[in-house]
Short mmCIF file of C-alpha atoms in Angstrom, two decimals:
data_model
loop_
_atom_site.label_atom_id
_atom_site.label_comp_id
_atom_site.label_asym_id
_atom_site.label_seq_id
_atom_site.Cartn_x
_atom_site.Cartn_y
_atom_site.Cartn_z
CA UNK A 567 -67.54 -59.56 -44.28
CA UNK A 568 -65.31 -62.31 -42.85
CA UNK A 569 -64.13 -61.71 -39.30
CA UNK A 570 -60.38 -61.06 -38.89
CA UNK A 571 -58.75 -63.99 -37.04
CA UNK A 572 -56.93 -63.40 -33.77
CA UNK A 573 -56.03 -60.21 -31.88
CA UNK A 574 -54.30 -57.19 -33.41
CA UNK A 575 -50.52 -57.31 -33.64
CA UNK A 576 -48.56 -56.31 -30.55
CA UNK A 577 -45.34 -54.25 -30.71
CA UNK A 578 -43.43 -57.53 -30.26
CA UNK A 579 -45.30 -58.99 -33.24
CA UNK A 580 -44.35 -55.95 -35.31
CA UNK A 581 -40.70 -56.45 -34.34
CA UNK A 582 -40.96 -60.09 -35.30
CA UNK A 583 -42.52 -59.09 -38.61
CA UNK A 584 -39.71 -56.62 -39.33
CA UNK A 585 -37.16 -59.41 -38.84
CA UNK A 586 -39.24 -61.93 -40.80
CA UNK A 587 -40.01 -64.04 -37.75
CA UNK A 588 -43.74 -63.45 -37.30
CA UNK A 589 -45.73 -66.44 -36.03
CA UNK A 590 -48.12 -67.98 -38.57
CA UNK A 591 -51.26 -67.12 -36.54
CA UNK A 592 -50.23 -63.48 -36.39
CA UNK A 593 -49.33 -63.63 -40.09
CA UNK A 594 -52.87 -64.82 -40.86
CA UNK A 595 -54.24 -61.88 -38.91
CA UNK A 596 -51.92 -59.46 -40.70
CA UNK A 597 -53.01 -60.56 -44.17
CA UNK A 598 -56.66 -59.91 -43.30
CA UNK A 599 -56.48 -56.84 -41.05
CA UNK A 600 -56.03 -53.58 -43.00
CA UNK A 601 -55.24 -51.57 -39.83
CA UNK A 602 -52.42 -53.89 -38.78
CA UNK A 603 -51.12 -54.09 -42.35
CA UNK A 604 -50.99 -50.31 -42.58
CA UNK A 605 -49.25 -50.09 -39.21
CA UNK A 606 -46.73 -52.77 -40.16
CA UNK A 607 -45.94 -51.08 -43.48
CA UNK A 608 -45.35 -47.78 -41.70
CA UNK A 609 -43.03 -49.48 -39.24
CA UNK A 610 -41.14 -51.02 -42.13
CA UNK A 611 -40.81 -47.64 -43.83
CA UNK A 612 -39.47 -46.06 -40.65
CA UNK A 613 -37.01 -48.89 -40.10
CA UNK A 614 -35.89 -48.57 -43.74
CA UNK A 615 -35.48 -44.79 -43.39
CA UNK A 616 -33.40 -45.25 -40.26
CA UNK A 617 -31.33 -47.98 -41.87
CA UNK A 618 -30.65 -45.75 -44.89
CA UNK A 619 -29.35 -42.81 -42.87
CA UNK A 620 -26.02 -41.63 -44.27
CA UNK A 621 -22.77 -42.98 -42.93
CA UNK A 622 -20.72 -40.34 -41.21
CA UNK A 623 -17.05 -40.04 -40.42
CA UNK A 624 -15.05 -37.78 -38.17
CA UNK A 625 -12.62 -35.42 -39.89
CA UNK A 626 -9.37 -36.77 -41.33
CA UNK A 627 -6.61 -37.52 -38.84
CA UNK A 628 -9.03 -38.58 -36.10
CA UNK A 629 -6.97 -41.66 -35.17
CA UNK A 630 -3.78 -39.58 -34.93
CA UNK A 631 -5.47 -37.10 -32.63
CA UNK A 632 -6.73 -39.89 -30.39
CA UNK A 633 -3.34 -41.62 -30.32
CA UNK A 634 -1.63 -38.33 -29.46
CA UNK A 635 -3.83 -37.95 -26.38
CA UNK A 636 -4.10 -41.61 -25.32
CA UNK A 637 -1.47 -43.69 -23.55
CA UNK A 638 -0.37 -47.00 -24.99
CA UNK A 639 0.74 -49.20 -22.08
CA UNK A 640 4.23 -50.60 -22.51
CA UNK A 641 4.61 -54.27 -21.52
CA UNK A 642 7.57 -54.94 -19.20
CA UNK A 643 10.79 -55.29 -21.14
CA UNK A 644 14.31 -53.91 -21.07
CA UNK A 645 13.10 -51.34 -23.58
CA UNK A 646 10.31 -50.22 -21.27
CA UNK A 647 12.91 -49.41 -18.61
CA UNK A 648 14.10 -46.61 -20.86
CA UNK A 649 10.95 -44.66 -20.07
CA UNK A 650 11.63 -45.11 -16.33
CA UNK A 651 15.17 -43.81 -16.87
CA UNK A 652 13.80 -40.85 -18.80
CA UNK A 653 11.44 -40.02 -15.93
CA UNK A 654 14.25 -40.25 -13.34
CA UNK A 655 16.47 -37.91 -15.27
CA UNK A 656 13.64 -35.60 -16.32
CA UNK A 657 14.51 -32.84 -13.80
CA UNK A 658 17.20 -32.24 -11.18
CA UNK A 659 14.63 -32.72 -8.47
CA UNK A 660 13.56 -36.20 -9.68
CA UNK A 661 17.23 -37.18 -10.10
CA UNK A 662 18.06 -36.00 -6.55
CA UNK A 663 15.02 -37.81 -5.16
CA UNK A 664 15.94 -41.05 -6.90
CA UNK A 665 19.59 -40.75 -5.76
CA UNK A 666 18.46 -40.11 -2.15
CA UNK A 667 16.20 -43.19 -2.20
CA UNK A 668 19.02 -45.32 -3.61
CA UNK A 669 21.50 -44.15 -0.92
CA UNK A 670 18.91 -44.85 1.80
CA UNK A 671 18.14 -48.39 0.59
CA UNK A 672 21.78 -49.40 -0.12
CA UNK A 673 23.04 -47.74 3.11
CA UNK A 674 20.43 -49.55 5.24
CA UNK A 675 21.31 -52.91 3.73
CA UNK A 676 25.06 -52.39 4.15
CA UNK A 677 24.64 -51.18 7.75
CA UNK A 678 22.52 -54.21 8.59
CA UNK A 679 25.12 -56.63 7.21
CA UNK A 680 28.03 -54.92 9.00
CA UNK A 681 26.21 -54.86 12.38
CA UNK A 682 25.28 -58.58 12.06
CA UNK A 683 28.88 -59.56 11.36
CA UNK A 684 30.19 -57.58 14.33
CA UNK A 685 27.63 -58.83 16.89
CA UNK A 686 27.38 -62.57 16.31
CA UNK A 687 27.57 -63.46 20.07
CA UNK A 688 24.82 -61.00 20.92
CA UNK A 689 22.58 -62.42 18.20
CA UNK A 690 23.29 -66.04 19.33
CA UNK A 691 22.50 -65.16 22.99
CA UNK A 692 19.27 -63.43 21.96
CA UNK A 693 18.25 -66.48 19.86
CA UNK A 694 18.87 -68.84 22.82
CA UNK A 695 16.85 -66.65 25.20
CA UNK A 696 14.00 -66.53 22.68
CA UNK A 697 13.89 -70.36 22.38
CA UNK A 698 13.90 -70.80 26.19
CA UNK A 699 11.07 -68.31 26.64
CA UNK A 700 8.98 -69.96 23.92
CA UNK A 701 9.50 -73.45 25.45
CA UNK A 702 8.47 -72.23 28.92
CA UNK A 703 5.36 -70.56 27.55
CA UNK A 704 4.36 -73.74 25.67
CA UNK A 705 4.86 -75.93 28.78
CA UNK A 706 2.79 -73.60 30.91
CA UNK A 707 0.02 -73.75 28.33
CA UNK A 708 -0.02 -77.57 28.28
CA UNK A 709 -0.10 -77.73 32.09
CA UNK A 710 -2.97 -75.23 32.23
CA UNK A 711 -5.06 -77.22 29.73
CA UNK A 712 -4.35 -80.54 31.53
CA UNK A 713 -5.29 -79.22 35.00
CA UNK A 714 -8.45 -77.68 33.58
CA UNK A 715 -9.34 -81.04 32.02
CA UNK A 716 -8.78 -82.96 35.28
CA UNK A 717 -11.01 -80.60 37.22
CA UNK A 718 -14.03 -81.25 34.99
CA UNK A 719 -16.97 -83.23 36.68
CA UNK A 720 -17.07 -85.85 33.89
CA UNK A 721 -13.35 -86.63 34.20
CA UNK A 722 -13.96 -89.33 36.89
CA UNK A 723 -16.36 -91.25 34.57
CA UNK A 724 -13.87 -91.10 31.74
CA UNK A 725 -11.13 -92.34 34.02
CA UNK A 726 -13.24 -95.36 35.14
CA UNK A 727 -13.99 -96.12 31.45
CA UNK A 728 -10.28 -96.22 30.74
CA UNK A 729 -9.91 -98.63 33.69
CA UNK A 730 -11.92 -101.38 31.97
CA UNK A 731 -10.34 -102.57 28.64
CA UNK A 732 -13.61 -103.99 27.25
CA UNK A 733 -15.60 -100.78 27.83
CA UNK A 734 -12.70 -98.73 26.47
CA UNK A 735 -12.65 -100.89 23.32
CA UNK A 736 -16.42 -100.53 22.87
CA UNK A 737 -16.30 -96.75 23.29
CA UNK A 738 -13.37 -96.50 20.85
CA UNK A 739 -15.25 -98.63 18.27
CA UNK A 740 -18.39 -96.46 18.62
CA UNK A 741 -16.31 -93.28 18.25
CA UNK A 742 -14.61 -94.73 15.15
CA UNK A 743 -17.96 -95.67 13.55
CA UNK A 744 -19.35 -92.17 14.23
CA UNK A 745 -16.20 -90.60 12.75
CA UNK A 746 -16.33 -92.73 9.58
CA UNK A 747 -20.05 -92.01 9.17
CA UNK A 748 -19.35 -88.31 9.45
CA UNK A 749 -16.53 -88.48 6.86
CA UNK A 750 -18.74 -90.40 4.38
CA UNK A 751 -21.63 -87.97 4.80
CA UNK A 752 -19.28 -85.01 4.33
CA UNK A 753 -17.74 -86.49 1.14
CA UNK A 754 -21.20 -87.06 -0.27
CA UNK A 755 -22.15 -83.48 0.42
CA UNK A 756 -19.02 -82.16 -1.27
CA UNK A 757 -19.13 -84.52 -4.32
CA UNK A 758 -19.78 -82.87 -7.73
CA UNK A 759 -22.92 -84.01 -9.57
CA UNK A 760 -22.13 -86.77 -12.08
CA UNK A 761 -25.09 -85.97 -14.35
CA UNK A 762 -25.60 -82.75 -16.33
CA UNK A 763 -28.46 -80.61 -15.14
CA UNK A 764 -30.87 -79.79 -17.97
CA UNK A 765 -30.61 -76.16 -19.16
CA UNK A 766 -33.67 -74.04 -18.73
CA UNK A 767 -35.14 -72.91 -22.03
CA UNK A 768 -34.96 -69.17 -22.77
CA UNK B 1430 6.30 -57.49 -42.37
CA UNK B 1431 6.33 -60.97 -40.86
CA UNK B 1432 4.83 -60.02 -37.47
CA UNK B 1433 2.09 -57.79 -38.87
CA UNK B 1434 -1.24 -59.57 -38.34
CA UNK B 1435 -3.91 -59.53 -40.98
CA UNK B 1436 -6.27 -57.30 -39.10
CA UNK B 1437 -9.38 -58.22 -41.05
CA UNK B 1438 -9.07 -61.83 -39.87
CA UNK B 1439 -8.78 -60.92 -36.20
CA UNK B 1440 -11.76 -60.57 -33.91
CA UNK B 1441 -12.14 -57.51 -31.71
CA UNK B 1442 -11.03 -59.56 -28.72
CA UNK B 1443 -7.85 -60.61 -30.47
CA UNK B 1444 -7.08 -57.03 -31.47
CA UNK B 1445 -7.65 -55.95 -27.86
CA UNK B 1446 -5.13 -58.56 -26.69
CA UNK B 1447 -2.55 -57.13 -29.08
CA UNK B 1448 -3.38 -53.62 -27.88
CA UNK B 1449 -2.85 -54.73 -24.29
CA UNK B 1450 0.53 -56.08 -25.31
CA UNK B 1451 1.47 -52.55 -26.32
CA UNK B 1452 0.92 -52.73 -30.09
CA UNK B 1453 0.04 -49.24 -31.26
CA UNK B 1454 -1.21 -50.59 -34.59
CA UNK B 1455 -3.80 -52.63 -32.68
CA UNK B 1456 -5.14 -49.44 -31.10
CA UNK B 1457 -5.33 -47.85 -34.52
CA UNK B 1458 -7.21 -50.88 -35.82
CA UNK B 1459 -9.80 -50.56 -33.04
CA UNK B 1460 -10.21 -46.88 -33.86
CA UNK B 1461 -10.52 -47.69 -37.57
CA UNK B 1462 -13.25 -50.26 -36.84
CA UNK B 1463 -15.34 -48.07 -34.57
CA UNK B 1464 -14.66 -44.41 -35.41
CA UNK B 1465 -17.55 -44.17 -37.88
CA UNK B 1466 -20.31 -45.88 -35.86
CA UNK B 1467 -19.25 -44.12 -32.67
CA UNK B 1468 -19.07 -40.75 -34.36
CA UNK B 1469 -22.44 -41.32 -36.10
CA UNK B 1470 -24.12 -42.28 -32.84
CA UNK B 1471 -22.67 -39.30 -30.99
CA UNK B 1472 -23.46 -36.89 -33.82
CA UNK B 1473 -27.09 -37.95 -33.86
CA UNK B 1474 -27.22 -37.80 -30.08
CA UNK B 1475 -25.78 -34.30 -29.67
CA UNK B 1476 -26.47 -32.90 -33.18
CA UNK B 1477 -23.26 -30.91 -33.35
CA UNK B 1478 -20.34 -32.04 -35.51
CA UNK B 1479 -17.55 -30.47 -33.45
CA UNK B 1480 -19.00 -31.63 -30.20
CA UNK B 1481 -19.56 -35.12 -31.58
CA UNK B 1482 -15.94 -35.24 -32.64
CA UNK B 1483 -14.78 -34.12 -29.19
CA UNK B 1484 -16.98 -36.73 -27.53
CA UNK B 1485 -15.75 -39.39 -29.96
CA UNK B 1486 -12.17 -38.54 -29.05
CA UNK B 1487 -13.07 -38.65 -25.37
CA UNK B 1488 -14.71 -42.05 -25.89
CA UNK B 1489 -11.70 -43.58 -27.61
CA UNK B 1490 -9.20 -42.08 -25.17
CA UNK B 1491 -11.20 -43.44 -22.25
CA UNK B 1492 -11.44 -46.84 -23.90
CA UNK B 1493 -7.76 -47.00 -24.79
CA UNK B 1494 -6.61 -45.83 -21.36
CA UNK B 1495 -8.89 -48.36 -19.67
CA UNK B 1496 -8.26 -51.24 -22.07
CA UNK B 1497 -6.90 -53.33 -19.17
CA UNK B 1498 -10.31 -53.20 -17.48
CA UNK B 1499 -12.14 -54.51 -20.58
CA UNK B 1500 -13.42 -58.05 -19.98
CA UNK B 1501 -13.11 -60.18 -23.16
CA UNK B 1502 -16.20 -62.26 -22.33
CA UNK B 1503 -18.28 -59.23 -23.33
CA UNK B 1504 -18.46 -57.76 -26.84
CA UNK B 1505 -15.99 -54.96 -27.42
CA UNK B 1506 -18.64 -53.11 -29.42
CA UNK B 1507 -20.99 -53.13 -26.41
CA UNK B 1508 -18.23 -51.80 -24.20
CA UNK B 1509 -17.23 -48.93 -26.46
CA UNK B 1510 -20.83 -48.02 -27.33
CA UNK B 1511 -21.55 -47.90 -23.61
CA UNK B 1512 -18.68 -45.45 -23.07
CA UNK B 1513 -19.89 -43.33 -26.01
CA UNK B 1514 -23.51 -43.34 -24.88
CA UNK B 1515 -22.49 -42.38 -21.33
CA UNK B 1516 -20.43 -39.51 -22.73
CA UNK B 1517 -23.40 -38.29 -24.77
CA UNK B 1518 -25.92 -38.64 -21.94
CA UNK B 1519 -23.56 -36.90 -19.49
CA UNK B 1520 -23.17 -34.06 -21.95
CA UNK B 1521 -26.91 -33.78 -22.60
CA UNK B 1522 -27.61 -33.75 -18.90
CA UNK B 1523 -25.07 -30.99 -18.37
CA UNK B 1524 -26.46 -28.87 -21.15
CA UNK B 1525 -29.86 -29.65 -22.50
CA UNK B 1526 -30.00 -29.00 -26.22
CA UNK B 1527 -33.40 -28.10 -27.52
CA UNK B 1528 -32.54 -26.68 -30.92
CA UNK B 1529 -32.04 -28.83 -33.98
CA UNK B 1530 -28.63 -28.60 -35.58
CA UNK B 1531 -29.49 -29.64 -39.12
CA UNK B 1532 -28.39 -26.18 -40.18
CA UNK B 1533 -25.22 -26.37 -38.14
CA UNK B 1534 -24.08 -26.18 -34.56
CA UNK B 1535 -26.22 -24.00 -32.28
CA UNK B 1536 -22.92 -22.48 -31.16
CA UNK B 1537 -21.81 -21.56 -34.69
CA UNK B 1538 -21.84 -17.81 -35.11
CA UNK B 1539 -20.88 -17.32 -38.76
CA UNK B 1540 -22.39 -18.85 -41.94
CA UNK B 1541 -19.05 -20.64 -42.57
CA UNK B 1542 -19.13 -22.16 -39.11
CA UNK B 1543 -22.74 -23.22 -39.61
CA UNK B 1544 -21.83 -24.85 -42.92
CA UNK B 1545 -18.82 -26.57 -41.39
CA UNK B 1546 -20.84 -27.99 -38.51
CA UNK B 1547 -23.97 -28.87 -40.52
CA UNK B 1548 -25.19 -32.42 -40.82
CA UNK B 1549 -24.03 -33.94 -44.12
CA UNK B 1550 -26.90 -35.83 -45.67
CA UNK B 1551 -27.08 -37.88 -48.84
CA UNK B 1552 -23.65 -39.46 -48.79
CA UNK B 1553 -24.90 -42.80 -50.10
CA UNK B 1554 -27.00 -41.46 -52.99
CA UNK B 1555 -26.11 -41.51 -56.64
CA UNK B 1556 -28.20 -39.25 -58.88
CA UNK B 1557 -28.80 -35.54 -58.13
CA UNK B 1558 -32.59 -36.11 -58.09
CA UNK B 1559 -32.19 -38.99 -55.65
CA UNK B 1560 -29.90 -36.84 -53.56
CA UNK B 1561 -32.42 -33.99 -53.34
CA UNK B 1562 -35.24 -36.39 -52.47
CA UNK B 1563 -33.13 -38.23 -49.94
CA UNK B 1564 -31.91 -34.99 -48.44
CA UNK B 1565 -35.50 -33.91 -47.86
CA UNK B 1566 -36.49 -37.27 -46.43
CA UNK B 1567 -33.22 -37.73 -44.56
CA UNK B 1568 -33.52 -34.22 -43.15
CA UNK B 1569 -37.01 -34.99 -41.90
CA UNK B 1570 -35.98 -38.22 -40.21
CA UNK B 1571 -32.86 -36.63 -38.72
CA UNK B 1572 -35.05 -33.82 -37.37
CA UNK B 1573 -37.55 -36.35 -36.01
CA UNK B 1574 -34.75 -38.28 -34.29
CA UNK B 1575 -33.53 -35.02 -32.82
CA UNK B 1576 -36.92 -34.46 -31.19
CA UNK B 1577 -36.89 -37.79 -29.39
CA UNK B 1578 -35.95 -38.08 -25.74
CA UNK B 1579 -32.22 -38.95 -25.41
CA UNK B 1580 -32.99 -42.45 -24.06
CA UNK B 1581 -35.33 -43.16 -26.97
CA UNK B 1582 -32.76 -41.74 -29.35
CA UNK B 1583 -29.98 -44.03 -28.07
CA UNK B 1584 -32.25 -47.06 -28.32
CA UNK B 1585 -33.59 -46.37 -31.81
CA UNK B 1586 -30.17 -45.46 -33.22
CA UNK B 1587 -28.52 -48.55 -31.78
CA UNK B 1588 -31.36 -50.76 -33.02
CA UNK B 1589 -32.13 -49.45 -36.49
CA UNK B 1590 -29.00 -47.55 -37.50
CA UNK B 1591 -26.33 -49.72 -35.89
CA UNK B 1592 -28.35 -52.92 -36.14
CA UNK B 1593 -27.67 -54.06 -32.56
CA UNK B 1594 -29.74 -56.79 -30.94
CA UNK B 1595 -32.15 -55.89 -28.15
CA UNK B 1596 -30.05 -57.80 -25.62
CA UNK B 1597 -26.91 -55.91 -26.60
CA UNK B 1598 -28.73 -52.57 -26.38
CA UNK B 1599 -29.92 -53.51 -22.89
CA UNK B 1600 -26.31 -54.27 -21.96
CA UNK B 1601 -24.99 -51.05 -23.51
CA UNK B 1602 -27.57 -48.84 -21.84
CA UNK B 1603 -27.78 -50.77 -18.56
CA UNK B 1604 -31.53 -51.10 -18.96
CA UNK B 1605 -33.87 -54.07 -18.57
CA UNK B 1606 -34.72 -55.77 -21.87
CA UNK B 1607 -38.41 -54.89 -21.52
CA UNK B 1608 -37.58 -51.21 -21.07
CA UNK B 1609 -35.43 -51.24 -24.21
CA UNK B 1610 -38.29 -52.77 -26.20
CA UNK B 1611 -40.74 -50.23 -24.82
CA UNK B 1612 -38.40 -47.32 -25.64
CA UNK B 1613 -37.92 -48.56 -29.20
CA UNK B 1614 -41.66 -49.01 -29.76
CA UNK B 1615 -42.37 -45.57 -28.34
CA UNK B 1616 -39.61 -44.02 -30.41
CA UNK B 1617 -40.97 -45.63 -33.58
CA UNK B 1618 -44.45 -44.38 -32.67
CA UNK B 1619 -43.17 -40.86 -32.21
CA UNK B 1620 -41.25 -41.02 -35.47
CA UNK B 1621 -44.36 -42.35 -37.22
CA UNK B 1622 -46.42 -39.44 -35.92
CA UNK B 1623 -43.73 -36.87 -36.73
CA UNK B 1624 -43.23 -38.22 -40.25
CA UNK B 1625 -46.93 -38.75 -40.98
CA UNK B 1626 -47.04 -35.69 -43.26
CA UNK B 1627 -44.47 -37.26 -45.61
CA UNK B 1628 -46.86 -40.12 -46.38
CA UNK B 1629 -49.63 -37.75 -47.44
#
């Protein structure tokens, strides 16, 4: 009796066999192993039985029943406003609510315009006061930062550096080189790869 | 009509776009495409014609009302099968069915109701002899499917009745691919054991 080559078929092998994609080594085993052949044939019969199950349909008028219960969204158009109008005038309560909202919005806008026209000087004076206050606050902020800066222990060294033009030039050049180096490094980090990365096989 | 698209040429995604634009005929086209597979899946999941029809309606209404949330990069079939399967699983969890409904709904009280709700087998057959044979065989396989665990049932129906790929089934059922394969192998094993007497 010749030995059967290779291991018995796995469930994955049986799936592959059902779809006609069984590997040749497994195929060799299948042709010589009665147990696997029997198993594979049974699987095929079951798959065929399942595939031959009768088609079934819901009762007639199914689509109509679904459409009667579902909501088809209306895209915005003049026509779609008709449904909004229908909702507003659906009951007296919705009509009254909509009318109240309209009066509130239009009344507020009209009141605002009338008050503005009658109080131009007040508005101008308030605007001027606001600008003055903002300017004073900004000036106070600048002065605070400057005095804080001057009181730092390293400020004297910085001041002496500014006193000598050659040292100031050297420090500026070094700062510029460091800045440019930083910009170049940052651009390199943010640059997109120019070559495609190979896709991993699945 | 000049603006009526030829539906057969349009993909599901294109029909969905038209549905989103408010075309009622596009909704009807989606229902036409999927009413039979969805109903068949649900019927075999819950084994009750009336209930399957209710769940099918629920599935389509949910899908149509949430069409804006559908993402076109996924298959529409996966999306709607997922909704249907969730509806079936939710129902089965709420009320575990342990009786086979090949003779009609377990809730049918009269012979007429049982007949009306019974599983119709043999629709594809031609000759009367073939029909009788197929009814016997079909009845056995339907009964065997009914005995499977709901998760196995979903997997095996989607794979061998609906012809879905393993990856799509994993997506529909929110399961890892390996689990789907295992469920299908186990389901086929159980069916093999249950149907063993037919081979003898």
